C-alpha angles and dihedrals in degrees: 000000000000123000090238095065095042098085095054095041090044091056092049093049090046088055089051089049093053095044104036106028095070090052091049092048094048092046091051094050091049090048093055093044094051102036104037114095095172137027087253091057090047092051095050096043090045089053089057091050091050091049090052091050093047092050093048093049090047090050092053088051092050090243102106095124091069094059102023099100098044093046092046092050093047096049092044088053092047090053090050090049093048094050097045105027116013096045090228124136088183090068084091087079097095096043091047088060102038098038098058091043092054096041093050091054095054112112095208137022093021091147093053091046091051091051091048091050093050091044092052091051092049095046094048090047091049090051086071087081088066096061105038141040096211123136105304093213093054092046092048091054097040100042106025116020100038098041092043092046092049091049092049093049096047092044090048090052092050093058095064087040089057090046089052091055090047090054090050089051092050091049092049091048090049091050090049092050090047090052091049090048090051089052091050091049091050091050091050090049091049092047091049093050091047089050090051092052102039099034093047093047096045092051092048091047089052091054094046094047090052089050092048090051090055092049100041093096101023099045112009092175093056090043090053090050091053090051091051089051090050090052091049091046092052091047090050090049091053089052092048091049091053091048090050091051091052094041093246100115117121124172120218116210095211092052091046090049092054091045092050091049092052093046094049092048091048088054091050095253120140112235127203117187123187129179128202104182135319123312118245104259090223091065097040097102097043092048088050089055091049091051093047094048092046091049090053092048092050093050092045105038110020134069090217127177097172135032124187118198118189124188122196132168088259100048149298137287127197120193126182136176124221094067111158119250119251135052121345111280119242107248109186094188093058091044090058091046089050089061092048093048091048089049089059092049097262136111132233120197134181125197134180118199137152093349094311127111120205127195116184132176119187135179129196113256114266117252113258117252106256092207091057092054096051114099116243124220117242114249 
């Protein structure tokens, strides 16, 4: 049994211990007091009761396997002693507790073990006919029918009990796997965000350093400006990385739009931006991530001369020329964003056609506020 399921199953077994153990103990004491005619009878019957209590306590602790065989042997012997020597049909008490507990915990052949247990109880009870000439009907009821029936009933009850514990184990395992999956998803999200920050910045720094190298002799002032922008960009990246580590990072679409415009223009790419209404504030951050990732992909993978960015109330689309011919490239960053967008009820699509590459993220329109639409009476 896994360590994950142990707390829940342990609590359930502890509840059984508190509720059932006193009943088992009291029943065993009454059995010994009523059935024992001699101190020898009391000792043997008491041994069966003790074995039943030990097995039950071990079962509630999830450690039945360690004491199963000794307890089973003792209680089987007590039943044999009760039927043949002590003249006690109630000597079945210990075996009726230990047997079903052991049988229900078997991983395989539980059905065969249950049949063997019931058969043993019936055969030992029937052996009473060999040592006494009492009323056959009374002996049949007292030593065969009642002990066998009790064993069958208790064993039958333990099977659904075992299934109940199995269901608890499955639920605990499922919860554990769900928690692990949540951790994995969070790690993927963190890695994706870190990739967005570091990959985007490093590529932009590479472009700006190359530009500064070209201008260092021709236009020292512009070259110095590019270096200052590189310094500011690195500082901003350090800040964003810290915010990401402390879960404080929030992307702003307007800021990302301005940043993308500046980067494209610095790379000599013509940018056309069109707006058709205000973006839904709920999708602002995700659309900012889509724009940042797409900007990085265009600068890194495309030989673009023109980029068209369109904003609508339902989302954003970014189209660029200079897309390489051939099958659609595998872009892991956009694949991760596609899952996030879908998780928020939106849809992210990428298309490559006639040398153009299109990235579009859309969200369903938010439902209007009913209270805002209701007319208000004038005071």
